[in-house]
């Protein structure tokens, strides 16, 4: 199997650079980066009628500049400018109302 990851090929090998800090501090720095850039998770839920029934229709991740959404069945994937825009795809007539629920 061919390696399709081109990142190492285009990144200079830092052989003459010193580490920024010790391993423990570097791990802490990376964890802080992950925490600062992690997407917010949300569900798109559909309410049937007036509180008659409901279901989770999709899960999403909200990034700073867009959202990624996938239906629970896996048939619909979308990228939208915001989580709110994904709701349009989950409204069905006047009896099924979608809403966001943040984790």
XYZ file of N, CA and C in Angstrom:
309
model
N 0.840 -1.169 0.000
C 0.000 0.000 0.000
C 0.890 1.239 0.000
N 0.588 2.168 -0.871
C 1.371 3.389 -0.999
C 0.986 4.394 0.071
N 1.966 5.055 0.651
C 1.715 6.085 1.645
C 1.246 7.350 0.931
N 0.007 7.791 1.221
C -0.535 8.986 0.577
C -0.362 10.242 1.427
N 0.249 10.106 2.592
C 0.482 11.255 3.450
C 1.704 12.017 2.924
N 1.473 13.235 2.399
C 2.569 14.008 1.813
C 3.174 14.999 2.805
N 2.592 15.110 3.996
C 3.090 16.093 4.945
C 4.583 15.935 5.235
N 5.085 14.736 5.577
C 6.520 14.623 5.880
C 7.409 14.972 4.688
N 6.945 14.734 3.461
C 7.756 15.023 2.286
C 7.948 16.524 2.062
N 6.991 17.321 2.530
C 7.042 18.767 2.291
C 7.449 19.564 3.526
N 7.815 18.883 4.573
C 8.210 19.546 5.799
C 9.689 19.306 6.032
N 10.448 20.382 6.229
C 11.873 20.194 6.479
C 12.105 19.406 7.771
N 13.096 18.564 7.749
C 13.445 17.791 8.945
C 14.212 18.720 9.874
N 13.683 18.916 11.089
C 14.298 19.888 12.012
C 15.485 19.310 12.772
N 16.476 18.810 12.066
C 17.604 18.154 12.733
C 18.489 19.130 13.489
N 18.551 20.385 13.037
C 19.422 21.331 13.739
C 18.650 22.277 14.651
N 17.427 21.949 14.988
C 16.632 22.773 15.905
C 16.501 22.064 17.250
N 16.531 22.842 18.293
C 16.407 22.303 19.643
C 14.925 22.182 20.019
N 14.567 21.225 20.849
C 13.183 21.117 21.326
C 12.768 22.393 22.049
N 11.490 22.724 21.951
C 10.968 23.917 22.620
C 11.018 23.797 24.131
N 10.811 22.553 24.613
C 10.743 22.312 26.051
C 10.859 20.807 26.289
N 10.696 20.391 27.548
C 10.763 18.956 27.813
C 9.482 18.270 27.329
N 9.486 16.947 27.317
C 8.369 16.156 26.774
C 7.056 16.457 27.499
N 7.096 16.535 28.815
C 5.882 16.769 29.602
C 5.265 18.130 29.268
N 6.081 19.167 29.206
C 5.568 20.503 28.889
C 5.046 20.566 27.449
N 5.736 19.877 26.536
C 5.302 19.864 25.149
C 3.943 19.165 25.017
N 3.768 18.065 25.745
C 2.477 17.368 25.744
C 1.380 18.282 26.276
N 1.689 19.047 27.313
C 0.722 20.001 27.859
C 0.386 21.073 26.827
N 1.390 21.568 26.109
C 1.142 22.561 25.060
C 0.231 22.001 23.970
N 0.491 20.774 23.556
C -0.354 20.153 22.527
C -1.779 19.950 23.027
N -1.941 19.554 24.282
C -3.291 19.399 24.841
C -4.028 20.728 24.877
N -3.310 21.802 25.179
C -3.930 23.126 25.173
C -4.377 23.523 23.766
N -3.566 23.194 22.756
C -3.937 23.475 21.364
C -5.197 22.696 21.000
N -5.237 21.431 21.379
C -6.417 20.611 21.098
C -7.651 21.202 21.765
N -7.528 21.579 23.033
C -8.670 22.146 23.762
C -9.131 23.463 23.141
N -8.191 24.285 22.695
C -8.532 25.587 22.119
C -9.157 25.488 20.736
N -8.862 24.420 20.007
C -9.351 24.317 18.631
C -10.421 23.235 18.440
N -10.804 22.563 19.508
C -11.789 21.483 19.393
C -13.135 22.031 18.920
N -13.789 21.308 18.010
C -15.116 21.736 17.582
C -16.134 21.480 18.691
N -17.215 22.264 18.669
C -18.322 22.027 19.605
C -19.243 20.978 18.987
N -19.684 20.037 19.786
C -20.561 18.979 19.302
C -22.019 19.349 19.541
N -22.845 18.987 18.566
C -24.275 19.251 18.698
C -25.069 18.149 18.021
N -26.336 18.065 18.380
C -27.271 17.151 17.725
C -28.339 17.989 17.044
N -28.813 17.493 15.915
C -30.006 18.050 15.287
C -31.135 17.114 15.696
N -32.086 17.637 16.445
C -33.224 16.823 16.863
C -34.459 17.273 16.099
N -35.368 16.341 15.882
C -36.631 16.642 15.214
C -37.764 16.395 16.204
N -38.602 17.416 16.364
C -39.780 17.299 17.218
C -40.986 17.067 16.317
N -41.746 16.016 16.609
C -42.940 15.688 15.843
C -44.148 16.285 16.545
N -44.905 17.089 15.797
C -46.068 17.724 16.390
C -45.656 18.630 17.532
N -46.553 18.768 18.502
C -46.276 19.588 19.680
C -45.905 18.666 20.831
N -44.634 18.266 20.877
C -44.082 17.381 21.913
C -44.684 15.986 21.881
N -45.154 15.551 20.698
C -45.719 14.216 20.550
C -44.610 13.175 20.537
N -43.527 13.470 19.832
C -42.408 12.544 19.741
C -41.194 13.338 19.275
N -40.051 12.727 19.339
C -38.834 13.382 18.884
C -37.746 12.359 18.651
N -36.725 12.789 17.928
C -35.604 11.890 17.660
C -34.365 12.706 17.342
N -33.217 12.079 17.500
C -31.964 12.668 17.041
C -31.847 12.307 15.564
N -31.776 13.315 14.704
C -31.701 13.091 13.263
C -30.268 13.141 12.747
N -29.408 13.916 13.426
C -28.034 14.079 12.946
C -27.141 14.538 14.089
N -25.847 14.364 13.865
C -24.824 14.869 14.782
C -23.933 15.817 14.003
N -23.415 16.814 14.709
C -22.559 17.761 14.026
C -21.419 18.267 14.883
N -20.467 18.861 14.185
C -19.329 19.516 14.817
C -19.289 20.946 14.299
N -19.268 21.892 15.215
C -19.208 23.304 14.844
C -17.773 23.796 15.001
N -17.204 24.223 13.889
C -15.878 24.824 13.883
C -16.040 26.339 13.856
N -14.953 27.057 13.931
C -15.010 28.519 13.954
C -15.687 29.085 12.704
N -15.444 28.478 11.540
C -15.941 29.070 10.294
C -16.931 28.191 9.523
N -17.308 27.027 10.071
C -18.279 26.163 9.391
C -18.731 25.055 10.332
N -19.675 24.254 9.841
C -20.134 23.091 10.596
C -20.176 21.879 9.669
N -19.901 20.718 10.227
C -19.998 19.450 9.519
C -21.109 18.654 10.188
N -22.013 18.098 9.385
C -23.178 17.398 9.916
C -23.341 16.063 9.186
N -23.685 15.022 9.933
C -23.974 13.721 9.327
C -25.244 13.160 9.962
N -26.145 12.666 9.117
C -27.386 12.090 9.625
C -27.072 10.802 10.377
N -27.956 10.429 11.297
C -27.706 9.226 12.076
C -27.737 7.978 11.199
N -28.450 8.042 10.078
C -28.468 6.913 9.152
C -27.228 6.878 8.273
N -26.493 7.983 8.219
C -25.280 8.060 7.414
C -25.511 8.369 5.954
N -26.748 8.663 5.573
C -27.066 8.925 4.168
C -26.842 10.379 3.771
N -26.833 11.286 4.727
C -26.701 12.704 4.419
C -25.528 13.277 5.199
N -24.603 13.855 4.455
C -23.477 14.575 5.047
C -23.471 15.959 4.442
N -23.201 16.941 5.265
C -23.162 18.293 4.722
C -22.176 19.169 5.476
N -21.730 20.153 4.753
C -20.886 21.198 5.317
C -21.674 22.487 5.151
N -21.875 23.220 6.238
C -22.652 24.453 6.191
C -21.852 25.584 6.822
N -22.300 26.798 6.572
C -21.627 27.952 7.158
C -21.814 28.016 8.671
N -22.927 27.466 9.151
C -23.198 27.467 10.586
C -24.105 26.287 10.923
N -24.143 25.874 12.185
C -25.049 24.790 12.577
C -26.515 25.119 12.266
N -26.915 26.370 12.467
C -28.302 26.762 12.206
C -28.730 26.480 10.771
N -27.829 26.641 9.842
C -28.172 26.395 8.433
C -28.474 24.932 8.158
N -27.930 24.044 8.957
C -28.197 22.613 8.764
C -29.654 22.278 9.083
N -30.287 23.094 9.911
C -31.667 22.815 10.303
C -32.608 22.782 9.108
N -32.332 23.562 8.089
C -33.196 23.615 6.907
C -33.416 22.237 6.301
N -32.390 21.417 6.315
C -32.476 20.095 5.698
C -33.291 19.110 6.535
N -33.594 19.451 7.782
C -34.288 18.524 8.667
C -35.704 18.978 9.028
N -36.178 20.033 8.392
C -37.565 20.461 8.574
C -38.416 19.675 7.585
N -39.495 19.087 8.071
C -40.400 18.320 7.217
C -41.803 18.883 7.382
N -42.253 19.648 6.391
C -43.584 20.244 6.462
C -43.728 21.135 7.667
N -44.946 21.152 8.226
C -45.203 21.999 9.391
C -45.250 21.198 10.684
N -45.161 19.876 10.575
C -45.309 19.032 11.761
C -44.001 18.490 12.323
N -42.897 18.675 11.594
C -41.595 18.209 12.079
C -40.664 19.417 12.160
N -40.321 19.784 13.379
C -39.504 20.975 13.618
C -38.122 20.572 14.130
N -37.070 20.970 13.413
C -35.722 20.655 13.879
C -35.203 21.729 14.839
N -34.317 21.318 15.700
C -33.636 22.273 16.582
C -32.268 21.724 16.944
N -31.395 22.618 17.373
C -30.048 22.229 17.801
C -30.044 21.964 19.284
N -29.300 20.963 19.684
C -29.034 20.697 21.095
C -27.530 20.534 21.236
N -26.950 21.407 22.027
C -25.496 21.418 22.216
C -25.100 20.487 23.345
N -24.004 19.781 23.152
C -23.468 18.929 24.217
C -22.624 19.773 25.139
